[in-house]
Structure formats: C-alpha cells, structure tokens
Amino acid sequence: MRDFETPKKRPAFTLVELLVVIAIIGVLVGLLLPAVQAAREAARRMSCGNNVKQLGLAIHNYHAAYNVLPKQGTGTYINGSYGDDGSATTGGGNNGCALSMLVPILPFLEQQALWEQISNPSRETTTGTLTGNHTWPAMGPRAKQIAYKPWMTEIPAIRCPSDPGVGLPAMGRTNYAACMGDSADFITDSVFRVQSNVWKMDSGQAEKDRASSRGMFTYRVALGFHNVFDGLSNTIMMGEINTDLGDNDITTTMHDGAGVVDYYANPVQGGIFTNPRIAVDDGVIDPSRPQYWCVSGATGCTPAVINPGTSERRGYKWAFATPMHTEVCTVLPPNSEMVGFGSGQESPGNPTVSSRHQGGAHVLMGDGAVKFITESIDAGNSRAPMVRFKATGDAAPGSASPYGLWGSLGTRASREVVSAEF
C-alpha cells in the first residue's frame, strides 16, 4: 500500500515583500539616473571641446596656407548690392561679402565636398534642380536662401552634442562663433562697403573701425596672427553659443527694445553702448525664470519686446556673418542676455558666449588652446560704456577694456597680458 505524504508548501514572496523590492529598485534607479546623466553630459562636453579644438587646428592650417585668418564677412559681391537671395527656381543672387569665417575653413574641417559645392556654380536645390540652364553663382547667394543646399547643410564639426536644437525654422545651425572683441560697435559694418554704388574702402570709416574693432576678427577685413600684439594665448578666437529652441531664452533671442527704448544708440535712455546691462535695469528679464525674457502676463517684470523673425535666432545660419548667427563679444559674461536694436537679422548687438553645459561655455584661444570659461569670470563693470570712436560718454579709443579679465581676453592689441591661469 502506497504512503501519501502531505505535499510541502513552496516558499514564495508575499505581495508586501514584492512591493518592497520594487520600491528599493526604484530608489536605486532614481539615485543612479543623475549619475548616468552627469556622465553623459561630461562625455558630450568633452566632445564639444574636441570640436572647438578641431576648429582651432583648421584656422591655424588656413593661416599657414594663406598667411591670414579667414574673414568674418567674406565671399563675393556685385557693385551696389549688399547681397541678394536669388530665386528658388532660377538661382542667381550674391552673398554680398557676408559669409562667415566658417565657410573658407571648410576644406580644413574635412568638408572638401561641401566646399566644392559652394565654390563652384551649381544647379542643385534642396528640392531638386533649378529650371532651364539657370545656376547658383560660385560662393552662392546670400546665406539666408533656403533653396541653396549648402546653406541648409548640418555640419557635425560645428555642432555641440549638448545642444538639442534641430530642424526648421533654422537652416544649418552652428554652436561656434567668431570673437569680435569687447565692443558692439562696427561688428556689422566695415571700412569695405558700398559707396556711390561701388564696393571700395571707405577711408571715412577707418578711424571708427580702428577704435572699436578690437577682436581677433574684424568685419570684412583680413587680419593675421601678426596683428595679435597681446599674444595668441591671451586672445579669444572663437566662442561657443547656444542655438535657439523657440523658448524666449535670453541667450538665443536678441531683445531689441523697439518701441520702448532704442537699446542700440539712444544716449538719453542709455543704449547698449553706454550701458550694456540696460535690459536688466529695465526689468525685461523674468525674475522667476532669470534665463528667459519676460512675456505678457508675467509678474514682477516688464514684458520684453522681441522682434526678430522666426528664422532670425541664435546660431540658425552657420554661413551668415551676423552678430545673431556667428559672432560673439566679450562685453557681458557667459550666458548673459543678448541685446541689440532693430528687427533684422543683421542688427547690431552685444551677443556673448553661451552653452548648454553647466556654468559656462568653451572658448578657443588664438594659440589653439580650448578653455572653459565660467559665468563667474571677472567681467569688470558690465554697466560701463563701451570703447569706440569717441562720443559723449563712451570710453576713449585705445582704452583698456572696461570689462575686466573677460573683456581683455577678447582684445587682440590692447596691451593687456594675462599672466595667471584662468
């Protein structure tokens, strides 16, 4: 006769034990995620620094080949014209000597194929080809023509992996811009301009240009390392910038004050020349969200007047030599507000460096070194008048930078040598 034993109970988790284990796993994951995200951002920041380093090598190789720096404001021109978009169907147009210094260094960034498209006439568009026998000219139309394929091209070498900006309304984006010095004057103008319908050197502008064009780059004028009297290791050549995400960020949308204050030049209201921090003083930055402009309905601040078109935002056009798109100044410290005048994309202003990294942004020094500049860098008196051709209240030409260490790093020949590490 067979004995039947009472079956033993199998050990198992109770519901309470299972919930406790799940909760513990959740807590551990919550503790781990910030560390993972921090590690990823550290990797992205390192990759961004490598991009800046490659830009430095490209500029040095360009200088070795041609004995000058690439121009900020280069290209071709037609007498009487500051640029023409051409037509999406029949091509044509001209760039009006307003291409950024990123264009001529393309062959030195392993972008030879793109350079060949730009430097030769072509028929290709972003949607097909031009009609009939029409062509785009060599060096292309103005750098805001969306049908011209090279201007819409995203170049990984000039994008920071920490910047999430992609797609329209931007064209080809860039996160790196030329340093124009410590003055907002003359960063959209030049001694080379249209006079009596002819492109030529304007001697009447020379004194103004010498007074305020104090950076490694000066608009439409070719400089070389021999012009950098302060030393290449003491002079900023390029700076990192954010690209706009359509969120009223003070670093990516230029507040122009139209209809409220002529921030660009009005001496009665101060203007950016006599007070670069006028936007802060006028209360147009949201105190509850200090990285954003005030908007209608915000409390404790004056709604900002921001007039650029939807495609005229920071870093949106890598090939366009404008303050909005490819220029930085060392007036305000990193991640400060952009202030200018006028609603056009070529409006003057005082844009500084900015980034999606924590606490600062990368800069490229003249000797090719890459530095991470923090927001707390000595920036002198941010409400001091800018250095430019002498006008009432402005700092005299040849003066030391009023913007401390930060301003002195932006100037190439002000006899300001930095001996300490920064």
PDB file of C-alpha atoms in Angstrom, residues 84-253:
ATOM      1  CA  ASP A  84      20.727  89.027 -52.951  1.00  0.00           C
ATOM      2  CA  ASP A  85      18.812  85.846 -52.121  1.00  0.00           C
ATOM      3  CA  GLY A  86      18.300  84.913 -55.752  1.00  0.00           C
ATOM      4  CA  SER A  87      15.376  82.669 -56.687  1.00  0.00           C
ATOM      5  CA  ALA A  88      14.443  79.143 -55.623  1.00  0.00           C
ATOM      6  CA  THR A  89      13.667  78.321 -59.259  1.00  0.00           C
ATOM      7  CA  THR A  90      16.127  80.407 -61.294  1.00  0.00           C
ATOM      8  CA  GLY A  91      19.071  80.701 -58.887  1.00  0.00           C
ATOM      9  CA  GLY A  92      21.317  83.739 -59.165  1.00  0.00           C
ATOM     10  CA  GLY A  93      21.842  86.110 -56.268  1.00  0.00           C
ATOM     11  CA  ASN A  94      25.070  87.041 -54.486  1.00  0.00           C
ATOM     12  CA  ASN A  95      26.352  86.752 -50.942  1.00  0.00           C
ATOM     13  CA  GLY A  96      27.329  90.424 -50.580  1.00  0.00           C
ATOM     14  CA  CYS A  97      30.592  89.635 -48.756  1.00  0.00           C
ATOM     15  CA  ALA A  98      28.566  88.496 -45.747  1.00  0.00           C
ATOM     16  CA  LEU A  99      29.697  84.890 -45.365  1.00  0.00           C
ATOM     17  CA  SER A 100      31.035  83.751 -42.008  1.00  0.00           C
ATOM     18  CA  MET A 101      34.613  82.661 -41.385  1.00  0.00           C
ATOM     19  CA  LEU A 102      33.300  79.076 -41.112  1.00  0.00           C
ATOM     20  CA  VAL A 103      32.857  78.939 -44.895  1.00  0.00           C
ATOM     21  CA  PRO A 104      36.506  79.314 -46.005  1.00  0.00           C
ATOM     22  CA  ILE A 105      37.807  76.833 -43.413  1.00  0.00           C
ATOM     23  CA  LEU A 106      35.557  74.015 -44.678  1.00  0.00           C
ATOM     24  CA  PRO A 107      38.395  72.239 -46.569  1.00  0.00           C
ATOM     25  CA  PHE A 108      40.377  72.190 -43.318  1.00  0.00           C
ATOM     26  CA  LEU A 109      37.448  70.582 -41.466  1.00  0.00           C
ATOM     27  CA  GLU A 110      37.336  67.609 -43.853  1.00  0.00           C
ATOM     28  CA  GLN A 111      34.391  69.195 -45.674  1.00  0.00           C
ATOM     29  CA  GLN A 112      36.023  69.359 -49.110  1.00  0.00           C
ATOM     30  CA  ALA A 113      32.918  68.063 -50.881  1.00  0.00           C
ATOM     31  CA  LEU A 114      30.754  70.804 -49.361  1.00  0.00           C
ATOM     32  CA  TRP A 115      33.393  73.409 -50.204  1.00  0.00           C
ATOM     33  CA  GLU A 116      33.371  72.258 -53.851  1.00  0.00           C
ATOM     34  CA  GLN A 117      29.588  72.728 -53.986  1.00  0.00           C
ATOM     35  CA  ILE A 118      29.926  76.272 -52.641  1.00  0.00           C
ATOM     36  CA  SER A 119      32.976  77.445 -54.572  1.00  0.00           C
ATOM     37  CA  ASN A 120      31.624  76.354 -57.978  1.00  0.00           C
ATOM     38  CA  PRO A 121      28.432  77.267 -59.837  1.00  0.00           C
ATOM     39  CA  SER A 122      25.716  74.674 -59.250  1.00  0.00           C
ATOM     40  CA  ARG A 123      22.124  73.850 -60.170  1.00  0.00           C
ATOM     41  CA  GLU A 124      21.146  71.697 -57.196  1.00  0.00           C
ATOM     42  CA  THR A 125      18.497  72.923 -54.731  1.00  0.00           C
ATOM     43  CA  THR A 126      17.061  71.494 -51.525  1.00  0.00           C
ATOM     44  CA  THR A 127      14.114  70.135 -53.509  1.00  0.00           C
ATOM     45  CA  GLY A 128      15.661  69.260 -56.896  1.00  0.00           C
ATOM     46  CA  THR A 129      17.366  71.394 -59.538  1.00  0.00           C
ATOM     47  CA  LEU A 130      16.960  74.897 -60.918  1.00  0.00           C
ATOM     48  CA  THR A 131      14.857  75.359 -64.037  1.00  0.00           C
ATOM     49  CA  GLY A 132      16.367  75.555 -67.530  1.00  0.00           C
ATOM     50  CA  ASN A 133      20.066  76.372 -67.605  1.00  0.00           C
ATOM     51  CA  HIS A 134      19.976  78.594 -64.531  1.00  0.00           C
ATOM     52  CA  THR A 135      22.662  78.240 -61.862  1.00  0.00           C
ATOM     53  CA  TRP A 136      23.666  79.450 -58.439  1.00  0.00           C
ATOM     54  CA  PRO A 137      26.846  81.554 -58.638  1.00  0.00           C
ATOM     55  CA  ALA A 138      30.162  80.437 -57.220  1.00  0.00           C
ATOM     56  CA  MET A 139      30.165  81.122 -53.448  1.00  0.00           C
ATOM     57  CA  GLY A 140      26.395  81.061 -53.504  1.00  0.00           C
ATOM     58  CA  PRO A 141      23.591  83.575 -52.912  1.00  0.00           C
ATOM     59  CA  ARG A 142      23.026  85.363 -49.607  1.00  0.00           C
ATOM     60  CA  ALA A 143      23.321  82.949 -46.708  1.00  0.00           C
ATOM     61  CA  LYS A 144      19.605  83.014 -45.881  1.00  0.00           C
ATOM     62  CA  GLN A 145      18.442  81.374 -49.143  1.00  0.00           C
ATOM     63  CA  ILE A 146      16.808  78.118 -48.004  1.00  0.00           C
ATOM     64  CA  ALA A 147      16.754  76.655 -51.516  1.00  0.00           C
ATOM     65  CA  TYR A 148      20.561  76.710 -51.704  1.00  0.00           C
ATOM     66  CA  LYS A 149      21.507  73.288 -50.414  1.00  0.00           C
ATOM     67  CA  PRO A 150      24.910  74.072 -48.813  1.00  0.00           C
ATOM     68  CA  TRP A 151      23.402  76.727 -46.540  1.00  0.00           C
ATOM     69  CA  MET A 152      20.914  74.148 -45.245  1.00  0.00           C
ATOM     70  CA  THR A 153      23.568  71.536 -44.527  1.00  0.00           C
ATOM     71  CA  GLU A 154      24.147  70.470 -40.915  1.00  0.00           C
ATOM     72  CA  ILE A 155      27.878  70.070 -40.261  1.00  0.00           C
ATOM     73  CA  PRO A 156      28.650  67.849 -37.227  1.00  0.00           C
ATOM     74  CA  ALA A 157      32.021  69.559 -36.692  1.00  0.00           C
ATOM     75  CA  ILE A 158      30.305  72.862 -35.816  1.00  0.00           C
ATOM     76  CA  ARG A 159      27.560  71.434 -33.592  1.00  0.00           C
ATOM     77  CA  CYS A 160      27.751  70.871 -29.844  1.00  0.00           C
ATOM     78  CA  PRO A 161      26.245  67.483 -28.876  1.00  0.00           C
ATOM     79  CA  SER A 162      24.720  69.062 -25.742  1.00  0.00           C
ATOM     80  CA  ASP A 163      22.603  71.443 -27.842  1.00  0.00           C
ATOM     81  CA  PRO A 164      19.270  69.795 -28.755  1.00  0.00           C
ATOM     82  CA  GLY A 165      18.294  72.318 -31.446  1.00  0.00           C
ATOM     83  CA  VAL A 166      17.327  70.685 -34.743  1.00  0.00           C
ATOM     84  CA  GLY A 167      15.185  71.373 -37.780  1.00  0.00           C
ATOM     85  CA  LEU A 168      13.180  74.295 -39.102  1.00  0.00           C
ATOM     86  CA  PRO A 169      12.814  77.238 -38.904  1.00  0.00           C
ATOM     87  CA  ALA A 170      16.598  77.118 -38.612  1.00  0.00           C
ATOM     88  CA  MET A 171      18.815  76.482 -41.605  1.00  0.00           C
ATOM     89  CA  GLY A 172      22.210  74.843 -40.973  1.00  0.00           C
ATOM     90  CA  ARG A 173      22.974  75.505 -37.294  1.00  0.00           C
ATOM     91  CA  THR A 174      26.268  76.300 -35.610  1.00  0.00           C
ATOM     92  CA  ASN A 175      27.343  76.330 -31.962  1.00  0.00           C
ATOM     93  CA  TYR A 176      30.618  78.190 -32.556  1.00  0.00           C
ATOM     94  CA  ALA A 177      31.132  81.853 -33.457  1.00  0.00           C
ATOM     95  CA  ALA A 178      33.936  84.328 -34.204  1.00  0.00           C
ATOM     96  CA  CYS A 179      35.131  86.671 -31.447  1.00  0.00           C
ATOM     97  CA  MET A 180      34.756  90.327 -32.466  1.00  0.00           C
ATOM     98  CA  GLY A 181      36.252  91.853 -29.312  1.00  0.00           C
ATOM     99  CA  ASP A 182      34.878  93.877 -26.409  1.00  0.00           C
ATOM    100  CA  SER A 183      32.755  96.411 -28.321  1.00  0.00           C
ATOM    101  CA  ALA A 184      29.426  96.043 -30.117  1.00  0.00           C
ATOM    102  CA  ASP A 185      30.191  98.949 -32.448  1.00  0.00           C
ATOM    103  CA  PHE A 186      31.172  98.093 -36.018  1.00  0.00           C
ATOM    104  CA  ILE A 187      30.592  94.333 -35.746  1.00  0.00           C
ATOM    105  CA  THR A 188      28.153  94.609 -38.658  1.00  0.00           C
ATOM    106  CA  ASP A 189      29.989  97.324 -40.569  1.00  0.00           C
ATOM    107  CA  SER A 190      33.368  97.712 -42.209  1.00  0.00           C
ATOM    108  CA  VAL A 191      35.745 100.040 -43.991  1.00  0.00           C
ATOM    109  CA  PHE A 192      34.964  97.896 -47.055  1.00  0.00           C
ATOM    110  CA  ARG A 193      31.458  98.908 -48.104  1.00  0.00           C
ATOM    111  CA  VAL A 194      29.286 100.301 -50.927  1.00  0.00           C
ATOM    112  CA  GLN A 195      29.978 103.955 -51.773  1.00  0.00           C
ATOM    113  CA  SER A 196      28.248 105.658 -54.681  1.00  0.00           C
ATOM    114  CA  ASN A 197      27.034 102.248 -55.818  1.00  0.00           C
ATOM    115  CA  VAL A 198      30.576 100.827 -55.863  1.00  0.00           C
ATOM    116  CA  TRP A 199      32.284  98.469 -53.418  1.00  0.00           C
ATOM    117  CA  LYS A 200      35.509 100.038 -52.113  1.00  0.00           C
ATOM    118  CA  MET A 201      37.415 101.050 -48.989  1.00  0.00           C
ATOM    119  CA  ASP A 202      35.737 103.878 -47.081  1.00  0.00           C
ATOM    120  CA  SER A 203      38.533 105.936 -45.524  1.00  0.00           C
ATOM    121  CA  GLY A 204      35.988 107.944 -43.538  1.00  0.00           C
ATOM    122  CA  GLN A 205      35.137 104.833 -41.555  1.00  0.00           C
ATOM    123  CA  ALA A 206      38.726 103.823 -40.836  1.00  0.00           C
ATOM    124  CA  GLU A 207      39.030 105.696 -37.548  1.00  0.00           C
ATOM    125  CA  LYS A 208      35.793 104.221 -36.237  1.00  0.00           C
ATOM    126  CA  ASP A 209      36.883 100.749 -37.288  1.00  0.00           C
ATOM    127  CA  ARG A 210      40.271 101.055 -35.580  1.00  0.00           C
ATOM    128  CA  ALA A 211      38.643 102.324 -32.399  1.00  0.00           C
ATOM    129  CA  SER A 212      36.094  99.581 -31.830  1.00  0.00           C
ATOM    130  CA  SER A 213      37.109  96.545 -33.919  1.00  0.00           C
ATOM    131  CA  ARG A 214      39.369  95.131 -31.227  1.00  0.00           C
ATOM    132  CA  GLY A 215      38.871  91.375 -31.560  1.00  0.00           C
ATOM    133  CA  MET A 216      40.664  88.547 -33.341  1.00  0.00           C
ATOM    134  CA  PHE A 217      38.203  89.060 -36.198  1.00  0.00           C
ATOM    135  CA  THR A 218      37.001  92.342 -37.652  1.00  0.00           C
ATOM    136  CA  TYR A 219      34.199  92.548 -40.201  1.00  0.00           C
ATOM    137  CA  ARG A 220      35.267  92.133 -43.871  1.00  0.00           C
ATOM    138  CA  VAL A 221      38.931  92.806 -43.048  1.00  0.00           C
ATOM    139  CA  ALA A 222      41.591  90.089 -43.151  1.00  0.00           C
ATOM    140  CA  LEU A 223      43.831  90.008 -40.094  1.00  0.00           C
ATOM    141  CA  GLY A 224      46.706  87.696 -39.240  1.00  0.00           C
ATOM    142  CA  PHE A 225      48.446  86.389 -36.161  1.00  0.00           C
ATOM    143  CA  HIS A 226      50.928  89.231 -36.583  1.00  0.00           C
ATOM    144  CA  ASN A 227      48.133  91.650 -35.630  1.00  0.00           C
ATOM    145  CA  VAL A 228      47.675  89.998 -32.217  1.00  0.00           C
ATOM    146  CA  PHE A 229      50.017  92.078 -30.069  1.00  0.00           C
ATOM    147  CA  ASP A 230      48.614  90.764 -26.779  1.00  0.00           C
ATOM    148  CA  GLY A 231      49.751  87.229 -27.597  1.00  0.00           C
ATOM    149  CA  LEU A 232      47.780  84.344 -29.059  1.00  0.00           C
ATOM    150  CA  SER A 233      47.443  82.609 -25.680  1.00  0.00           C
ATOM    151  CA  ASN A 234      45.827  85.771 -24.251  1.00  0.00           C
ATOM    152  CA  THR A 235      43.289  86.362 -27.024  1.00  0.00           C
ATOM    153  CA  ILE A 236      39.977  84.586 -27.672  1.00  0.00           C
ATOM    154  CA  MET A 237      39.486  83.494 -31.274  1.00  0.00           C
ATOM    155  CA  MET A 238      36.048  81.809 -31.106  1.00  0.00           C
ATOM    156  CA  GLY A 239      33.349  81.142 -28.553  1.00  0.00           C
ATOM    157  CA  GLU A 240      30.582  78.612 -28.046  1.00  0.00           C
ATOM    158  CA  ILE A 241      26.933  79.659 -28.496  1.00  0.00           C
ATOM    159  CA  ASN A 242      23.504  78.116 -27.955  1.00  0.00           C
ATOM    160  CA  THR A 243      21.082  77.699 -30.817  1.00  0.00           C
ATOM    161  CA  ASP A 244      17.525  78.882 -30.291  1.00  0.00           C
ATOM    162  CA  LEU A 245      14.774  76.463 -29.220  1.00  0.00           C
ATOM    163  CA  GLY A 246      11.896  78.919 -29.569  1.00  0.00           C
ATOM    164  CA  ASP A 247      11.543  79.416 -25.799  1.00  0.00           C
ATOM    165  CA  ASN A 248      12.440  83.118 -25.283  1.00  0.00           C
ATOM    166  CA  ASP A 249      15.844  82.220 -23.842  1.00  0.00           C
ATOM    167  CA  ILE A 250      17.874  85.390 -23.168  1.00  0.00           C
ATOM    168  CA  THR A 251      20.952  83.801 -24.777  1.00  0.00           C
ATOM    169  CA  THR A 252      19.291  82.886 -28.074  1.00  0.00           C
ATOM    170  CA  THR A 253      16.845  85.691 -28.863  1.00  0.00           C
TER     171      THR A 253
END
